[in-house]
Short mmCIF file of C-alpha atoms in Angstrom, two decimals:
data_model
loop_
_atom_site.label_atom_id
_atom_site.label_comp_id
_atom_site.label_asym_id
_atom_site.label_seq_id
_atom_site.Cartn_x
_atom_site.Cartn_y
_atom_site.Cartn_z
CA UNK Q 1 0.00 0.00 0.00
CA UNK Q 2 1.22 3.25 -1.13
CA UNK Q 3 2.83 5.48 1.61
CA UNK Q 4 0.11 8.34 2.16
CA UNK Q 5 1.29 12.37 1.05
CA UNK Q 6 0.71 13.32 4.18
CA UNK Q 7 0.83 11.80 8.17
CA UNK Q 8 0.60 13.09 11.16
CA UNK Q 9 4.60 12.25 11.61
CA UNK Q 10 5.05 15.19 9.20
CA UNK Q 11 2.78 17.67 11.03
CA UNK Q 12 4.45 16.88 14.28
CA UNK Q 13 7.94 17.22 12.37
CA UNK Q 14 7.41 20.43 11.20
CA UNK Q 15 5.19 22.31 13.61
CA UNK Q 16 5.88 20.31 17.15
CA UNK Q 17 8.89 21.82 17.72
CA UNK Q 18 6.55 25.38 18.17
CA UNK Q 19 4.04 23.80 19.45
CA UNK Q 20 5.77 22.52 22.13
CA UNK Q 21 7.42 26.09 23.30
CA UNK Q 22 4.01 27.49 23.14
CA UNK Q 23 2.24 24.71 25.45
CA UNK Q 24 5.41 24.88 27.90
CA UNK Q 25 4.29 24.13 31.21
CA UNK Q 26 1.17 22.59 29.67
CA UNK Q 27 1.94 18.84 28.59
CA UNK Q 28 2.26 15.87 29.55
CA UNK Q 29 5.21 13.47 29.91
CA UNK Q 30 3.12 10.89 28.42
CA UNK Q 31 2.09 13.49 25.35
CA UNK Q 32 5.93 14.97 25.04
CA UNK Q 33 6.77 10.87 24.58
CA UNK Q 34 4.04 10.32 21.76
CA UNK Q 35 4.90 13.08 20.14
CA UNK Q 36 8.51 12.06 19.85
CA UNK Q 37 8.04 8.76 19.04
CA UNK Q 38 5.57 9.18 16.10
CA UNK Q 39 8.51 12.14 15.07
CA UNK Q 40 11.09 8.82 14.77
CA UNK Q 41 8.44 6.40 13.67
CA UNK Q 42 10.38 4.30 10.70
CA UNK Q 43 13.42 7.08 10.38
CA UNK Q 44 17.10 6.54 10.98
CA UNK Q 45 16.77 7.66 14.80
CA UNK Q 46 15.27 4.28 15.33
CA UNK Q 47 17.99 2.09 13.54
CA UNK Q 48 16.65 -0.56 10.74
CA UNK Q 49 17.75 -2.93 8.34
CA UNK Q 50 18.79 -2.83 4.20
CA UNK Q 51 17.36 -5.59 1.97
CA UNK Q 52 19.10 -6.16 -1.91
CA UNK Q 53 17.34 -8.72 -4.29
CA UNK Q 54 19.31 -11.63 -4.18
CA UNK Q 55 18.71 -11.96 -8.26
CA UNK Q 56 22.64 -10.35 -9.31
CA UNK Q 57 21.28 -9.34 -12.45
CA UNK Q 58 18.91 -6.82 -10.25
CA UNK Q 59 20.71 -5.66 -7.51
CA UNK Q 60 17.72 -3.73 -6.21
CA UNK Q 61 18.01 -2.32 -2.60
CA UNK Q 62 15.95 -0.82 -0.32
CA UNK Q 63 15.62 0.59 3.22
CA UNK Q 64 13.46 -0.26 6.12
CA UNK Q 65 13.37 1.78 9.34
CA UNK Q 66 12.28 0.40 12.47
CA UNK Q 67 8.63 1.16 13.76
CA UNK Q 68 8.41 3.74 17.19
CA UNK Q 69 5.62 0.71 18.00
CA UNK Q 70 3.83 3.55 20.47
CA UNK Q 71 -0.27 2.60 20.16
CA UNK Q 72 -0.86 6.41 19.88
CA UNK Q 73 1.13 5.96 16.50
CA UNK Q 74 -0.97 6.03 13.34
CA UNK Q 75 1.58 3.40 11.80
CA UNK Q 76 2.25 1.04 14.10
CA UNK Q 77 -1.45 -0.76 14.68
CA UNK Q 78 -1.59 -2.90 11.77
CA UNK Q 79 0.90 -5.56 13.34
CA UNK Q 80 -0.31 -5.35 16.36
CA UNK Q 81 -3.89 -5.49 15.53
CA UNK Q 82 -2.75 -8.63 13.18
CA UNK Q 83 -1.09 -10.62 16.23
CA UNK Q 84 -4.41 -9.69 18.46
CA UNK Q 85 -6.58 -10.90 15.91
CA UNK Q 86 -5.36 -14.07 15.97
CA UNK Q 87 -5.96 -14.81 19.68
CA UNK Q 88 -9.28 -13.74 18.82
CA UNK Q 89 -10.01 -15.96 15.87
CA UNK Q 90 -9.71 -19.13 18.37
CA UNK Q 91 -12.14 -17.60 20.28
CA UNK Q 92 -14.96 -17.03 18.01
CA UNK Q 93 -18.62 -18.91 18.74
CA UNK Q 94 -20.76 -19.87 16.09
CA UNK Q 95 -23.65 -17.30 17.40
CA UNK Q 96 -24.48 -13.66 15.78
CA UNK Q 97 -22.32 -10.95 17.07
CA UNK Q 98 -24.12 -7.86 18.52
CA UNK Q 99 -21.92 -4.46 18.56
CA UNK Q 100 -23.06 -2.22 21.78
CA UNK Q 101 -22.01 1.48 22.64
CA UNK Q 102 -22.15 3.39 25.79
CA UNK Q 103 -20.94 7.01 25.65
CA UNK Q 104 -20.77 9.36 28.65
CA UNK Q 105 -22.49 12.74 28.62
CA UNK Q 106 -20.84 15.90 27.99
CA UNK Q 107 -20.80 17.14 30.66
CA UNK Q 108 -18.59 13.89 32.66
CA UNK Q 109 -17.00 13.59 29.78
CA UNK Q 110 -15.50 17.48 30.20
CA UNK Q 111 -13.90 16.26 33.43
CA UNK Q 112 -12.82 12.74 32.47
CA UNK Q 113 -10.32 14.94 30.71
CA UNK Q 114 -8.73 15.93 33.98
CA UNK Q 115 -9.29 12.74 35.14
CA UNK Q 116 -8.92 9.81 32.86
CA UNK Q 117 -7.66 7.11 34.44
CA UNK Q 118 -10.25 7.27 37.14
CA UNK Q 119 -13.13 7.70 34.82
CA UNK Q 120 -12.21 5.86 31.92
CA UNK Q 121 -12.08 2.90 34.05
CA UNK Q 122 -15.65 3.73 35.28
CA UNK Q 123 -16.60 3.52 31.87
CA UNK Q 124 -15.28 0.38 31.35
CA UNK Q 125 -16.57 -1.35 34.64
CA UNK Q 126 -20.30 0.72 34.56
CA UNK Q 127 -20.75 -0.74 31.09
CA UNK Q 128 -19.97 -4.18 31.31
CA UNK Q 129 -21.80 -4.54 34.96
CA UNK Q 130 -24.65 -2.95 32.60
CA UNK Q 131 -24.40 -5.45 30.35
CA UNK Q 132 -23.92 -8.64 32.81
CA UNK Q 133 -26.68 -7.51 34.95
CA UNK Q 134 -28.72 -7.32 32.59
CA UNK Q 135 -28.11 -10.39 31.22
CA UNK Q 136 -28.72 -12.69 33.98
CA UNK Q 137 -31.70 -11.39 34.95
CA UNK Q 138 -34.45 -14.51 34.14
CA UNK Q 139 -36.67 -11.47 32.92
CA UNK Q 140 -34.60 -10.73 29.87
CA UNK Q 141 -31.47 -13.35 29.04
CA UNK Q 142 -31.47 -15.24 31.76
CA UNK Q 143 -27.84 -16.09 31.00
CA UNK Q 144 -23.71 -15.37 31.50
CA UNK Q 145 -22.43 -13.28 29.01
CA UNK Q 146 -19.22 -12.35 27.41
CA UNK Q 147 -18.15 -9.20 26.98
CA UNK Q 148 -15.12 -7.57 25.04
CA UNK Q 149 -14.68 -3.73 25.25
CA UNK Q 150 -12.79 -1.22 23.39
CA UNK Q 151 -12.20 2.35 24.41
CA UNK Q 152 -12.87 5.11 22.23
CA UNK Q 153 -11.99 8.75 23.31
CA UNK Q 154 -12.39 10.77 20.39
CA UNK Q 155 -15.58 11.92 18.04
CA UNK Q 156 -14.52 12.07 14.39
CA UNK Q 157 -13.40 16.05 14.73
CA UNK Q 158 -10.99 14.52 17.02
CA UNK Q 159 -13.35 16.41 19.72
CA UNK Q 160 -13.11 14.32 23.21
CA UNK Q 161 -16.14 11.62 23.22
CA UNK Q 162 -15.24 8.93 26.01
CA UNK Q 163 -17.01 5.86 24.31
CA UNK Q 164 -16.94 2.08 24.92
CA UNK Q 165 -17.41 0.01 22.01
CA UNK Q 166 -18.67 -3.70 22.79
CA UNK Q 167 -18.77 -6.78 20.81
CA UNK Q 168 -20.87 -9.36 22.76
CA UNK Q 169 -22.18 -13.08 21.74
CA UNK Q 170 -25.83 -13.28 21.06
CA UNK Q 171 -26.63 -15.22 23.90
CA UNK Q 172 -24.87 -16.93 27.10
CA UNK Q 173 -24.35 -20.22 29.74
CA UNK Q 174 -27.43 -20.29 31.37
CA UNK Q 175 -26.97 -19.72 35.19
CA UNK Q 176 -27.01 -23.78 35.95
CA UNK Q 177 -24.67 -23.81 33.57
CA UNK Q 178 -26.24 -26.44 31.70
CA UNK Q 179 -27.31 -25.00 28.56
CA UNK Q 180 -26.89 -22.58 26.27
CA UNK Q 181 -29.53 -19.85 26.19
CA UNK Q 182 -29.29 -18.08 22.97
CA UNK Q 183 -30.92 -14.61 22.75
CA UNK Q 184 -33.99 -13.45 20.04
CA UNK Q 185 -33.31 -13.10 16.17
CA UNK Q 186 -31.73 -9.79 15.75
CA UNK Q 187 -32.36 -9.02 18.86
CA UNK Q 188 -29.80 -8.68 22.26
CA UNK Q 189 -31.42 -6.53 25.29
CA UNK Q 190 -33.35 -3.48 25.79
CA UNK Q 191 -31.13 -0.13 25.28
CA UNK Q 192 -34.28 1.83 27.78
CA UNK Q 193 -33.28 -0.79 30.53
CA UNK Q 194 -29.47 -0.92 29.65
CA UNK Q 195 -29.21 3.20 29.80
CA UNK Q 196 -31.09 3.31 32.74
CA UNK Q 197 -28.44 1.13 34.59
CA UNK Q 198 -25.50 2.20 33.34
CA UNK Q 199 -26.59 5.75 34.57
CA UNK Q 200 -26.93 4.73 37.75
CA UNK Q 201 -24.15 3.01 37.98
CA UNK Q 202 -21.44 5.63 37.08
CA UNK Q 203 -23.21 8.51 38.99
CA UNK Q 204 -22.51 6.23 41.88
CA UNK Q 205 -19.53 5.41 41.03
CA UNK Q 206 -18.57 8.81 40.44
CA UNK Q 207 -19.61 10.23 43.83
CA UNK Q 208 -17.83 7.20 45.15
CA UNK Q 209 -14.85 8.49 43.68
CA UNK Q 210 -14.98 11.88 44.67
CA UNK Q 211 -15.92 10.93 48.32
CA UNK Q 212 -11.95 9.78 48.30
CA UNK Q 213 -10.32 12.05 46.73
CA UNK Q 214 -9.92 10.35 43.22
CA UNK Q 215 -10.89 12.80 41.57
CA UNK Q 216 -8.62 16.43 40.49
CA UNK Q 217 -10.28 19.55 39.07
CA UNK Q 218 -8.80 22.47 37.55
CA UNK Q 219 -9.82 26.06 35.72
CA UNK Q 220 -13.40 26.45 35.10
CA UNK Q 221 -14.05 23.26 37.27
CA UNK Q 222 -11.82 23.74 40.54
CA UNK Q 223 -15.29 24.18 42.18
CA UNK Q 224 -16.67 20.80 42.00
CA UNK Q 225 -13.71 20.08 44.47
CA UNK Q 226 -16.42 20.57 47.14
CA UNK Q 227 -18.88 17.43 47.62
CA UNK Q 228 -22.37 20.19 47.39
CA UNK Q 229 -20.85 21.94 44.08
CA UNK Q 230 -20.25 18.15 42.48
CA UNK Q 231 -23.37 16.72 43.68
CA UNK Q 232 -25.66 20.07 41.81
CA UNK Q 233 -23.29 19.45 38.97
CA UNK Q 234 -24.39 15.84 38.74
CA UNK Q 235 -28.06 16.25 39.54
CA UNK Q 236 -29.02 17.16 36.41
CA UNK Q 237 -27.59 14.12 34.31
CA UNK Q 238 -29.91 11.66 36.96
CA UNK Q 239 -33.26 12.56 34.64
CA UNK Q 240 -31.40 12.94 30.96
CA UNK Q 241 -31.56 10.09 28.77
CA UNK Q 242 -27.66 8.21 28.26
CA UNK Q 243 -26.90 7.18 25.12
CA UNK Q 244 -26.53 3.53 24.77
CA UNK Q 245 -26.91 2.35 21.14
CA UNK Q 246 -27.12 -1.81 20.11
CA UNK Q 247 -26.53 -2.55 16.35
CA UNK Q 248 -28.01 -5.67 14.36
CA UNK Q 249 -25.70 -8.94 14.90
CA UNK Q 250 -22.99 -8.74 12.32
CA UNK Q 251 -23.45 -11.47 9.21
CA UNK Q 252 -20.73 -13.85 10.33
CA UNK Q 253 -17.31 -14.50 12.20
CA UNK Q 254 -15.49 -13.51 9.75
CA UNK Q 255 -17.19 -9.67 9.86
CA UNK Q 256 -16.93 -9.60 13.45
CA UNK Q 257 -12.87 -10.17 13.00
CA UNK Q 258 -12.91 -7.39 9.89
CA UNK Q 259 -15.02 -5.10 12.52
CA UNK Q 260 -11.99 -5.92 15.06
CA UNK Q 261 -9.42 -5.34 12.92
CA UNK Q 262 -11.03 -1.66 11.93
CA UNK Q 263 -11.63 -0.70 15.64
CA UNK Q 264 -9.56 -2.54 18.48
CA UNK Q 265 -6.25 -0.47 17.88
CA UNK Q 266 -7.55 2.68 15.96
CA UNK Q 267 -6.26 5.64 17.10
CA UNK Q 268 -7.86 9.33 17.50
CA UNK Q 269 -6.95 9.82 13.29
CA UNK Q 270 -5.37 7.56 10.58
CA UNK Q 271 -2.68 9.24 8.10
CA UNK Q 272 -5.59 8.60 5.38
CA UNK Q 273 -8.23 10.56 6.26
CA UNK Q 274 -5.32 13.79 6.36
CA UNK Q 275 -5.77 15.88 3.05
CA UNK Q 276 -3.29 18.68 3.00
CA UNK Q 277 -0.62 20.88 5.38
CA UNK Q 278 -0.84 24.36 4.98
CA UNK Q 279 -0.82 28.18 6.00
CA UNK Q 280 -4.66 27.78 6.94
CA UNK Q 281 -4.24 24.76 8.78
CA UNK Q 282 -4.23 20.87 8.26
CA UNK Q 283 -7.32 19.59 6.82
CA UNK Q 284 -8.75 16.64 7.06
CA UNK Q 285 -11.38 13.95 6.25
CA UNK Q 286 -14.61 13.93 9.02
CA UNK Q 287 -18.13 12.38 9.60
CA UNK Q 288 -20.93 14.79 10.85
CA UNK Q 289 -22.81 11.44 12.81
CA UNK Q 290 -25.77 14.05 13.07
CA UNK Q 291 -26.66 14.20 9.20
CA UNK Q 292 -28.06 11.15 7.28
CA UNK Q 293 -27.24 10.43 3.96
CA UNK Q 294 -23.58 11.51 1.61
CA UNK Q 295 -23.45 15.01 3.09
CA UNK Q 296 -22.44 13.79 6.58
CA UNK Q 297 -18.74 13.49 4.62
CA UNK Q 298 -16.76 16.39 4.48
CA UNK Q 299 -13.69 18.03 5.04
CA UNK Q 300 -12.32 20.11 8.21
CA UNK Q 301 -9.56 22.69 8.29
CA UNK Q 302 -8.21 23.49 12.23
CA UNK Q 303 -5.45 25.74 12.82
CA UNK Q 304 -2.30 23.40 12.95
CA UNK Q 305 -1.56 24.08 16.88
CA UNK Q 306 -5.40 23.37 17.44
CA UNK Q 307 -5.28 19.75 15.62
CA UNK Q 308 -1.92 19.03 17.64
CA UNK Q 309 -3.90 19.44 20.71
CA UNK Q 310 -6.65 17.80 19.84
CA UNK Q 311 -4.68 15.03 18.41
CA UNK Q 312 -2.76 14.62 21.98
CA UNK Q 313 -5.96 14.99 24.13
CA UNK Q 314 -7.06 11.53 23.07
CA UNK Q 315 -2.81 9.86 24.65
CA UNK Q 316 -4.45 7.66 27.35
CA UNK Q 317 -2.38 7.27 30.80
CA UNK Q 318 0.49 4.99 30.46
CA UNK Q 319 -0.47 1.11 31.38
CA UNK Q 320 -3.92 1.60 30.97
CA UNK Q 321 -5.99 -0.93 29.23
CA UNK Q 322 -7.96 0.29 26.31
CA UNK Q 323 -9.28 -3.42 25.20
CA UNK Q 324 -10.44 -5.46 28.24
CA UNK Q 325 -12.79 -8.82 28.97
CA UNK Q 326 -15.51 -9.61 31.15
CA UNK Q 327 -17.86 -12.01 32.15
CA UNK Q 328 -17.47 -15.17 29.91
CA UNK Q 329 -14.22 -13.30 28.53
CA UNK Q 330 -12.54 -12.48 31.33
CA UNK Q 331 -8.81 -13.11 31.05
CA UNK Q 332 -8.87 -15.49 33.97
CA UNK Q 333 -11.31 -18.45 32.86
CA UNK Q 334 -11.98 -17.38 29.12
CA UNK Q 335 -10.24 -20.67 27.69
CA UNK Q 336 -12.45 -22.84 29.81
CA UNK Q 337 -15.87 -20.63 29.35
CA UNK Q 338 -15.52 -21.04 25.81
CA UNK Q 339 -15.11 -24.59 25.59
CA UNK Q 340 -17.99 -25.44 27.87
CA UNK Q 341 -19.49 -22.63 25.82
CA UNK Q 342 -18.80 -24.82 22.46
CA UNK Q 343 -19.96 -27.94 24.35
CA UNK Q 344 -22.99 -26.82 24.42
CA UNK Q 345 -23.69 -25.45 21.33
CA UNK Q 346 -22.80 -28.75 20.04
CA UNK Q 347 -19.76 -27.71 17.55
CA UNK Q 348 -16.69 -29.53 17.42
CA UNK Q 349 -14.41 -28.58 20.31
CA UNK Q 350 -11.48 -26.62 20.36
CA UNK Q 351 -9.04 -27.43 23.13
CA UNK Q 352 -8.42 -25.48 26.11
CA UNK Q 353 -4.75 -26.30 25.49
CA UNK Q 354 -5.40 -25.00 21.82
CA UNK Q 355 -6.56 -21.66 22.75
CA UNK Q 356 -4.08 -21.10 25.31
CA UNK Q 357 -1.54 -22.02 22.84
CA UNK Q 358 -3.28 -19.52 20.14
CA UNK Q 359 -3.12 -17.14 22.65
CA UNK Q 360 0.35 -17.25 23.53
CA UNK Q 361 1.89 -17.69 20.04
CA UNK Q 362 0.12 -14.10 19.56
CA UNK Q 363 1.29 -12.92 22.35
CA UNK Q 364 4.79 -13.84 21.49
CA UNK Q 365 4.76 -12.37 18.05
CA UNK Q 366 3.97 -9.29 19.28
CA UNK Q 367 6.86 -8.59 20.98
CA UNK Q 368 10.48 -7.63 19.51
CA UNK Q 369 12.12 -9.67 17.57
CA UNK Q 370 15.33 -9.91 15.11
CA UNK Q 371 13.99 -8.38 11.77
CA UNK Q 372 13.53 -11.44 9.32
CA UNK Q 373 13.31 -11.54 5.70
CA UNK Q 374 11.16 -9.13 3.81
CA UNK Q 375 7.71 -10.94 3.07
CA UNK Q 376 7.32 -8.19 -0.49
CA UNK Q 377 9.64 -9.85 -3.22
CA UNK Q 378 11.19 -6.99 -5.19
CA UNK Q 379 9.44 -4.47 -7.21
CA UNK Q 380 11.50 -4.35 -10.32
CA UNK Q 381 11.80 -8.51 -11.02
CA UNK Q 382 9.91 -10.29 -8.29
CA UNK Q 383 12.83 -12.24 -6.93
CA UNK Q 384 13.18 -12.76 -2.90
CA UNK Q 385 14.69 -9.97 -0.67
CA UNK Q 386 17.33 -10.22 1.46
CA UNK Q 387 18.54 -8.13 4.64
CA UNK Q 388 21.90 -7.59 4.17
CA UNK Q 389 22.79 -4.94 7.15
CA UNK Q 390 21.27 -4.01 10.16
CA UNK Q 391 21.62 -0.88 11.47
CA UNK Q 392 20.54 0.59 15.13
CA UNK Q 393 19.57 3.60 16.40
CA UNK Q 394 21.33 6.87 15.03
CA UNK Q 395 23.16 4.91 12.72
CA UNK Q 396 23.49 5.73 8.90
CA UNK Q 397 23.12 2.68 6.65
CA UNK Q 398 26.48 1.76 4.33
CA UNK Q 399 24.55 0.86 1.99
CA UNK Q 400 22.71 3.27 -0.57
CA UNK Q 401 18.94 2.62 -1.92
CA UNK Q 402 18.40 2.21 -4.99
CA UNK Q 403 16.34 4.69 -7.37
CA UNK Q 404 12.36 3.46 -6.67
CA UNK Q 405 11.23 1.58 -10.33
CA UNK Q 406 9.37 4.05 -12.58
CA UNK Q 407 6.29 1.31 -12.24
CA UNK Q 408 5.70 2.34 -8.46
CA UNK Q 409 6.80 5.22 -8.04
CA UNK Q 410 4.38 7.40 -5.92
CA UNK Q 411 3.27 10.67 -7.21
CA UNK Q 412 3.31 13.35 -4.12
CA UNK Q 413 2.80 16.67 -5.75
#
């Protein structure tokens, strides 16, 4: 796939550097090291490795710089996503797929910013306890459920929109445990009942938070510091409707893995949806979700400082989880719940043993390793690549690159 005319590695190249002088005082660690590492993302400040066609006759050669492998980084998902998919493709039950979302308010969602890890991981734990609840009740599923989450922080003008974005079976383990109980045709649980919970649940959990201290306000919110000011700012959110939104079961396994693929390790803007760099500003690609129809497409232009920031409000706190399990899912038993799970559906088994073992080969091939032979044979006669030097970081290759072929050469004017 053809490198895209612009990134967001070229935005922060040229314009971080002010950015950065002009926000003193006023960033993060964890933004300053995003920023730098999508900067050195696949240059020479990260070391790499030369490949030559091993055909003589052709000679071609070629440079490959090492990844910044940040998850902030608009490059660096793909593998990633690649080596998570595969745990997940073990995992899969023959049953439709339902896709659920649960978004926060505006108005929490202004001071999750000051506070993300604390309410982020309501999110997370409000929605799935939503969703469990719910479930087992005999008066709609009746049933254990699995759950897998994704976090979402940003709306598609890279405004901040805390989201969670669920995939969960269409159906469950009955309580017994001795049967599956499968859930209505296109059909999971009620969103009225759902929202209605999952309200509850993080206003609680909020004042919960706030009772010990968990929570840090600043600016135009230092006053909900004091319990009376937070509880009036709450009170009224306890009447509004929450948004919680439940799609139609994907077709098939195999569109719940391409729905994955798209959404588990997005990040707040991909390098393809950037259109041009300019004196005006960087534009970009958007969706207006309020507008039905072809004119909710368009194009956005923000002041190049303004799409920086907006770009780094979405860096989540280091070690936090943005993809997490419950329920059926959950990390500890999910190998076992989804063989008894298989059981009784009546579909050939899949060994615990075989999971885990799916599971930990992914695992293992995302992490570091020697780089290996390039998988792309060469552009100009289709003979195998070689590496023949590896270079590390701050290094110059010895070797030059060869012109690119006329046949692919990218056109970036």
């Amino acid at each position: 796939m053809p490198r895209p005319a612009l990134e967001v590695a070229d935005i922060f190249r040229g314009h971080g550097a002010a950015w950065r002088q002009a926000n003193a005082g006023h960033v993060s660690l964890g933004q300053l090291k995003v920023m730098s590492a999508i900067e050195s993302c696949r240059t020479a400040a990260l070391g790499g490795h030369v490949a030559r066609c091993e055909n003589a006759n052709c000679a071609y050669t070629q440079i490959a710089y090492n990844s910044c492998r940040n998850r902030h980084c608009p490059k660096c998902q793909s593998a990633a996503a690649r080596a998570w998919l595969a745990e997940r493709e073990a995992e899969l039950l023959p049953v439709p797929y339902f896709h659920v979302v649960f978004s926060l308010p505006a108005q929490i969602a202004d001071i999750a910013y000051q506070n993300k890890a604390v309410i982020y991981d309501i999110l997370f734990k409000a929605s799935a306890e939503t969703m469990i609840t719910i479930a087992a009740d005999p008066k709609h599923l009746g049933a254990r459920i699995g759950v897998l989450s994704v976090l979402h922080t940003w709306g598609s003008a890279l405004t901040h929109h805390p989201h969670v974005h669920m995939i969960v079976p269409g159906g469950g383990i009955s309580l017994d445990g001795t049967r599956w109980v499968a859930c209505r045709p296109n059909f999971l649980l009620y969103v009225g009942v759902l929202s209605r919970l999952f309200r509850r649940l993080v206003l609680e959990q909020l004042a919960a938070a706030h009772r010990v201290g968990a929570l840090q306000f600043f600016g135009k919110h230092a006053s909900l510091t004091n319990a009376r000011a937070f509880a009036a700012y709450l009170a009224p959110l306890r009447n509004s409707e929450w948004v919680v939104y439940c799609k139609r079961p994907f077709g098939g396994p195999e569109e719940v893995l391409r729905y994955l693929a798209r959404y588990t390790h997005r990040v707040a803007i991909s390098n393809r949806r950037l259109v041009s760099l300019d004196d005006s500003g960087v534009t970009f690609k958007w969706k207006d979700y309020r507008v039905e129809g072809p004119e909710r497409y368009g194009v956005m232009t923000l002041d190049t400082h303004e799409f920086i920031r907006r770009f780094l409000m979405h860096v989540l706190p280091q070690g936090f989880h943005r993809i997490r399990h419950y329920g059926l899912l959950n990390n500890a038993a999910r190998a076992r719940n989804i063989a008894r799970a298989r059981e009784l559906l009546a579909v050939p088994l899949i060994p615990i043993d075989a999971i885990k073992a799916a599971n930990a080969k992914a695992s293992t091939s995302a992490q570091p390793e020697e780089p290996k032979a390039p998988e792309h044979p060469c552009p100009c006669c289709g003979s195998r690549m070689i590496i023949i030097e590896t270079f590390l970081r701050g290094q110059k290759p010895r070797h030059r690159p060869s012109p690119v072929p006329q046949a692919i050469r990218i056109d970036t004017s």
